[in-house]
mmCIF file of C-alpha atoms in Angstrom:
data_model
loop_
_atom_site.group_PDB
_atom_site.id
_atom_site.type_symbol
_atom_site.label_atom_id
_atom_site.label_comp_id
_atom_site.label_asym_id
_atom_site.label_seq_id
_atom_site.Cartn_x
_atom_site.Cartn_y
_atom_site.Cartn_z
ATOM 1 C CA MET J 1113 35.500 112.028 -96.777
ATOM 2 C CA ILE J 1114 39.188 112.109 -97.699
ATOM 3 C CA THR J 1115 39.683 108.526 -96.529
ATOM 4 C CA ALA J 1116 36.780 107.220 -98.641
ATOM 5 C CA ILE J 1117 37.992 109.041 -101.753
ATOM 6 C CA CYS J 1118 41.576 107.833 -101.235
ATOM 7 C CA VAL J 1119 40.425 104.219 -100.851
ATOM 8 C CA ALA J 1120 38.224 104.474 -103.958
ATOM 9 C CA SER J 1121 41.114 106.054 -105.896
ATOM 10 C CA GLY J 1122 43.455 103.264 -104.806
ATOM 11 C CA LEU J 1123 40.957 100.632 -105.928
ATOM 12 C CA LEU J 1124 40.637 102.383 -109.282
ATOM 13 C CA ALA J 1125 44.427 102.397 -109.753
ATOM 14 C CA VAL J 1126 44.584 98.656 -108.995
ATOM 15 C CA SER J 1127 41.678 98.013 -111.370
ATOM 16 C CA VAL J 1128 43.423 99.907 -114.182
ATOM 17 C CA VAL J 1129 46.622 97.901 -113.738
ATOM 18 C CA LEU J 1130 44.724 94.602 -113.667
ATOM 19 C CA GLY J 1131 42.573 95.570 -116.638
ATOM 20 C CA VAL J 1132 45.635 96.411 -118.719
ATOM 21 C CA SER J 1133 47.705 93.447 -117.539
ATOM 22 C CA LEU J 1134 45.278 90.545 -117.990
ATOM 23 C CA GLY J 1135 43.741 89.253 -121.194
ATOM 24 C CA SER J 1136 44.410 86.758 -123.946
ATOM 25 C CA VAL J 1137 48.103 87.423 -123.243
ATOM 26 C CA ASP J 1138 48.900 88.070 -119.585
ATOM 27 C CA ILE J 1139 51.486 90.722 -118.725
ATOM 28 C CA HIS J 1140 53.100 91.081 -115.314
ATOM 29 C CA PRO J 1141 51.572 94.083 -113.484
ATOM 30 C CA SER J 1142 55.023 95.540 -112.789
ATOM 31 C CA HIS J 1143 55.703 95.673 -116.531
ATOM 32 C CA THR J 1144 52.353 97.367 -117.049
ATOM 33 C CA VAL J 1145 53.124 100.068 -114.491
ATOM 34 C CA ARG J 1146 56.584 100.663 -115.951
ATOM 35 C CA VAL J 1147 55.285 100.953 -119.522
ATOM 36 C CA ILE J 1148 52.555 103.398 -118.470
ATOM 37 C CA LEU J 1149 55.063 105.513 -116.541
ATOM 38 C CA TYR J 1150 57.392 105.435 -119.561
ATOM 39 C CA ARG J 1151 54.623 106.610 -121.894
ATOM 40 C CA LEU J 1152 53.894 109.429 -119.434
ATOM 41 C CA GLY J 1153 57.540 110.477 -119.551
ATOM 42 C CA LEU J 1154 58.157 109.580 -115.909
ATOM 43 C CA LEU J 1155 60.484 106.624 -116.491
ATOM 44 C CA ARG J 1156 63.217 105.628 -118.885
ATOM 45 C CA ARG J 1157 62.568 102.841 -121.348
ATOM 46 C CA GLY J 1158 63.170 99.388 -119.893
ATOM 47 C CA ASP J 1159 64.027 96.020 -121.377
ATOM 48 C CA TRP J 1160 60.451 94.971 -122.151
ATOM 49 C CA ALA J 1161 59.563 93.665 -125.595
ATOM 50 C CA ALA J 1162 58.130 96.016 -128.206
ATOM 51 C CA SER J 1163 55.081 93.746 -128.490
ATOM 52 C CA THR J 1164 54.405 94.205 -124.771
ATOM 53 C CA GLU J 1165 54.401 97.973 -125.141
ATOM 54 C CA THR J 1166 52.126 97.732 -128.178
ATOM 55 C CA ILE J 1167 49.582 95.567 -126.334
ATOM 56 C CA ILE J 1168 49.585 97.830 -123.277
ATOM 57 C CA HIS J 1169 49.601 101.242 -124.919
ATOM 58 C CA PHE J 1170 47.684 100.764 -128.150
ATOM 59 C CA VAL J 1171 45.264 97.909 -127.375
ATOM 60 C CA ARG J 1172 44.364 97.633 -123.697
ATOM 61 C CA LEU J 1173 45.006 101.027 -122.120
ATOM 62 C CA PRO J 1174 42.559 103.008 -124.314
ATOM 63 C CA ARG J 1175 39.901 100.347 -123.744
ATOM 64 C CA VAL J 1176 40.431 100.533 -119.985
ATOM 65 C CA LEU J 1177 40.291 104.336 -120.069
ATOM 66 C CA VAL J 1178 36.982 104.231 -121.948
ATOM 67 C CA ALA J 1179 35.645 101.707 -119.413
ATOM 68 C CA ALA J 1180 36.759 103.965 -116.549
ATOM 69 C CA GLU J 1181 35.092 107.063 -117.980
ATOM 70 C CA VAL J 1182 31.866 105.272 -118.899
ATOM 71 C CA GLY J 1183 31.742 103.625 -115.468
ATOM 72 C CA MET J 1184 32.348 107.022 -113.879
ATOM 73 C CA ALA J 1185 29.482 108.533 -115.873
ATOM 74 C CA LEU J 1186 27.033 105.737 -115.041
ATOM 75 C CA GLY J 1187 28.067 105.583 -111.380
ATOM 76 C CA ILE J 1188 27.659 109.279 -110.652
ATOM 77 C CA SER J 1189 24.482 109.483 -112.769
ATOM 78 C CA GLY J 1190 22.962 106.629 -110.779
ATOM 79 C CA ALA J 1191 23.830 108.351 -107.490
ATOM 80 C CA VAL J 1192 22.264 111.601 -108.711
ATOM 81 C CA MET J 1193 19.080 109.901 -109.909
ATOM 82 C CA GLN J 1194 18.698 107.984 -106.665
ATOM 83 C CA GLY J 1195 19.079 111.261 -104.792
ATOM 84 C CA VAL J 1196 16.684 113.204 -107.012
ATOM 85 C CA PHE J 1197 13.967 110.525 -106.957
ATOM 86 C CA ARG J 1198 14.724 109.626 -103.325
ATOM 87 C CA ASN J 1199 14.702 105.885 -103.905
ATOM 88 C CA PRO J 1200 17.469 103.300 -104.351
ATOM 89 C CA MET J 1201 16.177 101.766 -107.590
ATOM 90 C CA ALA J 1202 16.672 104.721 -109.901
ATOM 91 C CA ASP J 1203 19.294 104.005 -112.543
ATOM 92 C CA PRO J 1204 19.903 105.275 -116.092
ATOM 93 C CA GLY J 1205 19.434 101.755 -117.474
ATOM 94 C CA ILE J 1206 16.456 100.586 -115.456
ATOM 95 C CA ILE J 1207 14.338 103.719 -115.861
ATOM 96 C CA GLY J 1208 14.909 103.942 -119.605
ATOM 97 C CA VAL J 1209 17.420 106.787 -119.945
ATOM 98 C CA SER J 1210 20.049 104.529 -121.518
ATOM 99 C CA ALA J 1211 17.454 103.174 -123.947
ATOM 100 C CA GLY J 1212 16.628 106.708 -125.011
ATOM 101 C CA ALA J 1213 20.311 107.498 -125.472
ATOM 102 C CA SER J 1214 20.778 104.335 -127.537
ATOM 103 C CA LEU J 1215 17.877 105.344 -129.759
ATOM 104 C CA GLY J 1216 19.539 108.690 -130.353
ATOM 105 C CA ALA J 1217 22.822 107.020 -131.280
ATOM 106 C CA VAL J 1218 21.081 104.526 -133.578
ATOM 107 C CA ALA J 1219 19.196 107.351 -135.287
ATOM 108 C CA ALA J 1220 22.490 109.183 -135.858
ATOM 109 C CA ILE J 1221 23.946 106.067 -137.503
ATOM 110 C CA TYR J 1222 20.879 105.485 -139.675
ATOM 111 C CA THR J 1223 20.654 109.059 -140.929
ATOM 112 C CA GLY J 1224 24.383 109.284 -141.599
ATOM 113 C CA ALA J 1225 24.842 112.117 -139.106
ATOM 114 C CA ALA J 1226 27.390 110.016 -137.202
ATOM 115 C CA SER J 1227 29.819 110.277 -140.105
ATOM 116 C CA LEU J 1228 29.538 114.052 -140.404
ATOM 117 C CA HIS J 1229 31.115 115.093 -137.113
ATOM 118 C CA LEU J 1230 32.920 113.456 -134.184
ATOM 119 C CA TYR J 1231 30.337 114.709 -131.690
ATOM 120 C CA ALA J 1232 27.219 113.976 -133.764
ATOM 121 C CA THR J 1233 26.622 110.612 -132.095
ATOM 122 C CA PRO J 1234 27.105 111.896 -128.507
ATOM 123 C CA ALA J 1235 24.814 114.825 -129.274
ATOM 124 C CA ALA J 1236 22.102 112.523 -130.622
ATOM 125 C CA ALA J 1237 22.522 110.187 -127.645
ATOM 126 C CA PHE J 1238 22.184 113.146 -125.265
ATOM 127 C CA ILE J 1239 18.967 114.278 -126.944
ATOM 128 C CA GLY J 1240 17.556 110.752 -126.651
ATOM 129 C CA ALA J 1241 18.554 110.515 -122.987
ATOM 130 C CA LEU J 1242 17.061 113.939 -122.249
ATOM 131 C CA CYS J 1243 13.755 113.009 -123.900
ATOM 132 C CA ALA J 1244 13.611 109.780 -121.895
ATOM 133 C CA THR J 1245 14.366 111.648 -118.660
ATOM 134 C CA ALA J 1246 11.653 114.223 -119.309
ATOM 135 C CA LEU J 1247 9.086 111.548 -120.181
ATOM 136 C CA ILE J 1248 9.826 109.489 -117.070
ATOM 137 C CA ARG J 1249 9.740 112.505 -114.796
ATOM 138 C CA ILE J 1250 6.408 113.719 -116.170
ATOM 139 C CA VAL J 1251 4.785 110.298 -115.884
ATOM 140 C CA SER J 1252 6.135 109.137 -112.517
ATOM 141 C CA THR J 1253 6.214 112.286 -110.357
ATOM 142 C CA VAL J 1254 3.042 113.105 -108.439
ATOM 143 C CA HIS J 1255 2.911 116.042 -106.005
ATOM 144 C CA GLY J 1256 6.695 116.269 -105.916
ATOM 145 C CA ARG J 1257 7.203 112.596 -105.022
ATOM 146 C CA THR J 1258 8.210 109.616 -107.144
ATOM 147 C CA PRO J 1259 6.988 106.253 -105.795
ATOM 148 C CA VAL J 1260 9.235 103.302 -106.577
ATOM 149 C CA SER J 1261 6.478 101.341 -108.282
ATOM 150 C CA THR J 1262 5.499 104.286 -110.490
ATOM 151 C CA LEU J 1263 9.118 104.975 -111.367
ATOM 152 C CA LEU J 1264 9.749 101.369 -112.393
ATOM 153 C CA LEU J 1265 6.566 101.172 -114.441
ATOM 154 C CA ALA J 1266 7.400 104.443 -116.166
ATOM 155 C CA GLY J 1267 10.893 103.130 -116.853
ATOM 156 C CA VAL J 1268 9.538 99.906 -118.325
ATOM 157 C CA ALA J 1269 7.135 101.854 -120.523
ATOM 158 C CA ALA J 1270 9.836 104.271 -121.675
ATOM 159 C CA SER J 1271 12.292 101.445 -122.386
ATOM 160 C CA ALA J 1272 9.626 99.601 -124.392
ATOM 161 C CA LEU J 1273 8.794 102.735 -126.369
ATOM 162 C CA PHE J 1274 12.395 103.566 -127.242
ATOM 163 C CA SER J 1275 13.241 99.915 -127.919
ATOM 164 C CA ALA J 1276 10.309 99.704 -130.334
ATOM 165 C CA ALA J 1277 11.538 102.817 -132.127
ATOM 166 C CA THR J 1278 15.048 101.333 -132.279
ATOM 167 C CA SER J 1279 13.682 98.084 -133.710
ATOM 168 C CA THR J 1280 11.761 100.051 -136.329
ATOM 169 C CA ILE J 1281 14.951 101.774 -137.443
ATOM 170 C CA LEU J 1282 16.721 98.411 -137.538
ATOM 171 C CA SER J 1283 14.031 97.094 -139.885
ATOM 172 C CA PHE J 1284 14.889 99.756 -142.464
ATOM 173 C CA SER J 1285 18.678 99.576 -142.092
ATOM 174 C CA ASN J 1286 21.202 97.953 -144.391
ATOM 175 C CA ASP J 1287 23.566 95.207 -143.197
ATOM 176 C CA TYR J 1288 26.422 97.560 -142.307
ATOM 177 C CA GLN J 1289 24.175 99.898 -140.335
ATOM 178 C CA MET J 1290 22.500 96.976 -138.605
ATOM 179 C CA ARG J 1291 25.819 95.572 -137.388
ATOM 180 C CA GLN J 1292 26.696 98.964 -135.929
ATOM 181 C CA MET J 1293 23.316 99.298 -134.254
ATOM 182 C CA VAL J 1294 23.377 95.828 -132.715
ATOM 183 C CA PHE J 1295 26.613 96.879 -131.010
ATOM 184 C CA TRP J 1296 24.794 99.667 -129.162
ATOM 185 C CA MET J 1297 22.054 97.314 -128.060
ATOM 186 C CA MET J 1298 24.468 94.760 -126.571
ATOM 187 C CA GLY J 1299 26.891 97.186 -124.921
ATOM 188 C CA GLY J 1300 30.598 96.540 -125.394
ATOM 189 C CA LEU J 1301 34.098 97.976 -125.324
ATOM 190 C CA ALA J 1302 35.807 95.973 -128.062
ATOM 191 C CA GLY J 1303 37.851 98.097 -130.437
ATOM 192 C CA ARG J 1304 37.655 101.245 -128.346
ATOM 193 C CA GLY J 1305 40.665 103.500 -128.928
ATOM 194 C CA TYR J 1306 42.102 106.866 -127.995
ATOM 195 C CA GLU J 1307 39.764 108.655 -130.390
ATOM 196 C CA HIS J 1308 36.866 107.449 -128.241
ATOM 197 C CA VAL J 1309 38.656 108.605 -125.094
ATOM 198 C CA GLN J 1310 39.087 112.016 -126.695
ATOM 199 C CA MET J 1311 35.418 112.099 -127.713
ATOM 200 C CA ILE J 1312 33.837 111.340 -124.329
ATOM 201 C CA THR J 1313 36.322 112.938 -121.923
ATOM 202 C CA PRO J 1314 35.066 116.572 -122.179
ATOM 203 C CA PRO J 1315 31.321 115.886 -121.726
ATOM 204 C CA ILE J 1316 31.763 113.279 -118.981
ATOM 205 C CA LEU J 1317 34.294 115.241 -116.936
ATOM 206 C CA LEU J 1318 32.462 118.549 -117.315
ATOM 207 C CA GLY J 1319 29.074 116.997 -116.586
ATOM 208 C CA SER J 1320 30.382 115.074 -113.577
ATOM 209 C CA ALA J 1321 32.099 118.181 -112.186
ATOM 210 C CA ALA J 1322 28.859 120.136 -112.560
ATOM 211 C CA MET J 1323 26.935 117.447 -110.666
ATOM 212 C CA LEU J 1324 29.454 117.630 -107.819
ATOM 213 C CA VAL J 1325 28.617 121.321 -107.454
ATOM 214 C CA PHE J 1326 25.023 120.346 -106.657
ATOM 215 C CA ALA J 1327 25.948 117.811 -103.960
ATOM 216 C CA ARG J 1328 24.647 120.089 -101.207
ATOM 217 C CA ASP J 1329 21.357 120.568 -103.070
ATOM 218 C CA LEU J 1330 20.932 116.789 -103.236
ATOM 219 C CA ASN J 1331 21.446 116.580 -99.477
ATOM 220 C CA VAL J 1332 18.767 119.221 -98.917
ATOM 221 C CA MET J 1333 16.383 117.463 -101.339
ATOM 222 C CA LEU J 1334 16.461 114.396 -99.088
ATOM 223 C CA LEU J 1335 14.284 116.437 -96.711
ATOM 224 C CA GLY J 1336 11.470 116.391 -99.257
ATOM 225 C CA GLU J 1337 10.071 119.206 -101.368
ATOM 226 C CA GLU J 1338 8.567 121.161 -98.478
ATOM 227 C CA GLY J 1339 11.690 120.781 -96.354
ATOM 228 C CA ALA J 1340 13.875 121.914 -99.254
ATOM 229 C CA ARG J 1341 11.737 124.999 -99.834
ATOM 230 C CA GLY J 1342 11.913 125.722 -96.122
ATOM 231 C CA VAL J 1343 15.687 126.207 -96.309
ATOM 232 C CA GLY J 1344 15.495 128.354 -99.443
ATOM 233 C CA LEU J 1345 16.096 125.747 -102.169
ATOM 234 C CA ASP J 1346 13.996 125.535 -105.323
ATOM 235 C CA PRO J 1347 13.768 121.717 -105.686
ATOM 236 C CA GLN J 1348 12.175 121.771 -109.139
ATOM 237 C CA ARG J 1349 14.999 123.879 -110.545
ATOM 238 C CA SER J 1350 17.681 121.688 -108.958
ATOM 239 C CA GLN J 1351 15.963 118.516 -110.160
ATOM 240 C CA SER J 1352 15.765 119.827 -113.716
ATOM 241 C CA ILE J 1353 19.440 120.778 -113.770
ATOM 242 C CA LEU J 1354 20.608 117.518 -112.196
ATOM 243 C CA LEU J 1355 18.510 115.305 -114.476
ATOM 244 C CA THR J 1356 19.731 117.240 -117.517
ATOM 245 C CA LEU J 1357 23.348 116.773 -116.429
ATOM 246 C CA SER J 1358 22.703 113.095 -115.773
ATOM 247 C CA ALA J 1359 21.216 112.682 -119.241
ATOM 248 C CA PHE J 1360 24.195 114.579 -120.688
ATOM 249 C CA VAL J 1361 26.874 112.271 -119.249
ATOM 250 C CA THR J 1362 24.780 109.124 -119.810
ATOM 251 C CA GLY J 1363 24.324 110.077 -123.441
ATOM 252 C CA ALA J 1364 28.063 110.604 -123.860
ATOM 253 C CA ALA J 1365 28.800 107.220 -122.270
ATOM 254 C CA VAL J 1366 26.231 105.305 -124.308
ATOM 255 C CA SER J 1367 27.442 106.944 -127.518
ATOM 256 C CA VAL J 1368 30.650 104.878 -127.481
ATOM 257 C CA THR J 1369 29.645 101.692 -125.658
ATOM 258 C CA GLY J 1370 25.957 101.107 -126.215
ATOM 259 C CA THR J 1371 23.620 100.247 -123.366
ATOM 260 C CA ILE J 1372 25.407 98.933 -120.263
ATOM 261 C CA GLY J 1373 22.928 98.355 -117.477
ATOM 262 C CA PHE J 1374 22.966 98.173 -113.681
ATOM 263 C CA VAL J 1375 26.233 100.066 -113.054
ATOM 264 C CA GLY J 1376 24.324 103.094 -111.821
ATOM 265 C CA LEU J 1377 22.127 100.879 -109.666
ATOM 266 C CA ILE J 1378 24.656 98.640 -107.925
ATOM 267 C CA VAL J 1379 27.570 100.986 -107.272
ATOM 268 C CA PRO J 1380 25.806 103.987 -105.618
ATOM 269 C CA HIS J 1381 23.516 101.739 -103.586
ATOM 270 C CA ILE J 1382 26.358 99.675 -102.106
ATOM 271 C CA LEU J 1383 28.559 102.712 -101.526
ATOM 272 C CA ARG J 1384 25.730 104.550 -99.794
ATOM 273 C CA LEU J 1385 25.685 101.723 -97.247
ATOM 274 C CA LEU J 1386 29.456 102.096 -96.766
ATOM 275 C CA VAL J 1387 30.001 105.873 -96.759
ATOM 276 C CA GLY J 1388 26.559 107.197 -95.836
ATOM 277 C CA PRO J 1389 24.033 109.404 -97.665
ATOM 278 C CA ASP J 1390 26.106 112.622 -97.776
ATOM 279 C CA HIS J 1391 26.298 113.353 -101.503
ATOM 280 C CA ARG J 1392 29.461 115.422 -101.042
ATOM 281 C CA VAL J 1393 31.144 112.073 -100.411
ATOM 282 C CA LEU J 1394 28.794 109.731 -102.244
ATOM 283 C CA LEU J 1395 29.035 111.414 -105.655
ATOM 284 C CA PRO J 1396 32.842 111.356 -106.077
ATOM 285 C CA VAL J 1397 33.088 107.883 -104.527
ATOM 286 C CA SER J 1398 30.331 106.606 -106.849
ATOM 287 C CA ALA J 1399 32.212 108.019 -109.840
ATOM 288 C CA LEU J 1400 35.433 106.275 -108.795
ATOM 289 C CA GLY J 1401 33.596 103.097 -107.803
ATOM 290 C CA GLY J 1402 31.687 102.997 -111.079
ATOM 291 C CA ALA J 1403 34.953 103.305 -112.992
ATOM 292 C CA SER J 1404 36.502 100.409 -111.046
ATOM 293 C CA PHE J 1405 33.383 98.266 -111.384
ATOM 294 C CA LEU J 1406 33.162 98.593 -115.169
ATOM 295 C CA ILE J 1407 36.899 97.989 -115.647
ATOM 296 C CA LEU J 1408 36.651 94.771 -113.613
ATOM 297 C CA ALA J 1409 33.440 93.750 -115.409
ATOM 298 C CA ASP J 1410 35.162 94.221 -118.767
ATOM 299 C CA LEU J 1411 38.143 92.242 -117.474
ATOM 300 C CA ALA J 1412 35.796 89.396 -116.532
ATOM 301 C CA ALA J 1413 34.202 89.604 -119.985
ATOM 302 C CA ARG J 1414 37.629 89.136 -121.557
ATOM 303 C CA VAL J 1415 39.085 86.367 -119.379
ATOM 304 C CA VAL J 1416 36.278 84.237 -117.906
ATOM 305 C CA VAL J 1417 35.628 82.219 -121.083
ATOM 306 C CA ARG J 1418 38.722 83.135 -123.093
ATOM 307 C CA PRO J 1419 39.567 83.022 -125.915
ATOM 308 C CA VAL J 1420 35.887 83.942 -126.393
ATOM 309 C CA GLU J 1421 35.131 87.530 -125.373
ATOM 310 C CA LEU J 1422 31.754 88.436 -123.908
ATOM 311 C CA GLN J 1423 30.127 91.835 -124.205
ATOM 312 C CA VAL J 1424 30.545 93.762 -120.962
ATOM 313 C CA GLY J 1425 26.815 94.496 -120.909
ATOM 314 C CA ILE J 1426 26.195 90.766 -120.469
ATOM 315 C CA VAL J 1427 28.480 90.634 -117.424
ATOM 316 C CA THR J 1428 26.901 93.653 -115.730
ATOM 317 C CA ALA J 1429 23.436 92.179 -116.362
ATOM 318 C CA PHE J 1430 24.427 88.858 -114.753
ATOM 319 C CA VAL J 1431 25.653 90.761 -111.690
ATOM 320 C CA GLY J 1432 23.012 93.480 -111.584
ATOM 321 C CA ALA J 1433 19.802 91.579 -112.288
ATOM 322 C CA PRO J 1434 20.012 89.388 -109.138
ATOM 323 C CA TYR J 1435 20.874 92.454 -107.066
ATOM 324 C CA PHE J 1436 17.889 94.302 -108.505
ATOM 325 C CA ILE J 1437 15.614 91.367 -107.603
ATOM 326 C CA TYR J 1438 17.041 91.453 -104.084
ATOM 327 C CA LEU J 1439 16.215 95.161 -103.789
ATOM 328 C CA LEU J 1440 12.679 94.555 -105.026
ATOM 329 C CA ARG J 1441 12.096 91.769 -102.508
ATOM 330 C CA ARG J 1442 13.510 93.846 -99.673
ATOM 331 C CA SER J 1443 11.350 96.814 -100.673
ATOM 332 C CA ARG J 1444 8.236 94.605 -100.644
ATOM 333 C CA SER J 1445 9.187 93.113 -97.265
ATOM 334 C CA GLU J 1446 9.620 96.555 -95.719
ATOM 335 C CA ARG J 1447 6.101 97.453 -96.866
ATOM 336 C CA GLY J 1448 4.633 94.199 -95.582
ATOM 337 C CA ILE J 1449 3.808 92.940 -99.075
ATOM 338 C CA LEU J 1450 4.238 89.190 -99.550
#
């Protein structure tokens, strides 16, 4: 457990340094580390240029921190959903939770609530994510089990419903509102600053910490509903709490980046193969792995076709969609379906 978390933490540290160092203007990683340590008060000021410090501290570092926190939220939420539904294809994006959160954020923008309070948009996104989660759970769960096919169909239906509602709001929006809303639909990190870090840090860290508390319950739930009840666990109560927490952190993440898909699908699934199904290990490693994955995806979005910058949601879709197809084909093969 300790080894896996240390390795994931080391990868995250490397990802942060690379994400801050590389871009339209490349900065040597050693300079990046020194500037960060200086801003933390751990090092005296060096001989680097003022422009270098400005790029690192005021432009790239807050963007990387937002990417890390959003990736953490999506990674741990994906691991929780896969554990709750007991299948590897559950993900906040695929099953429609992110679409519901985006609808909430778009509604907050359209009604003007977003301008009234810093947490109005995250709150609206959380409500949207919670509604999507409840709808999907009601539709796809039969006798305490959630078949993959039913889950995916419910997710498609929920995504279509919330996307239609979002499109309806777009139709009645002015140009300024529409530009803001299109941002949520594409998913991106451009222009993210420390105010966004401040906005999402409390809900994501608190929600993630709460999910870690239920790691043992997730392990017991792998036994099935009857097996869980046999050891004294109320699976319905645990599922409700975990899905609510997942919707909470997903809503907070989507509120500042828009919909970014496949992070919660790819990261927990691959890490489960590496560290095993024990959620006491899988949850924290998925959080750290999700943070690293989204930082590196955003880095690719910034440098692959520079000076043009892609939206990070496009990069994660290019990586995640083929992997999702692979999972579908493998699932069909295991069931003998051609």
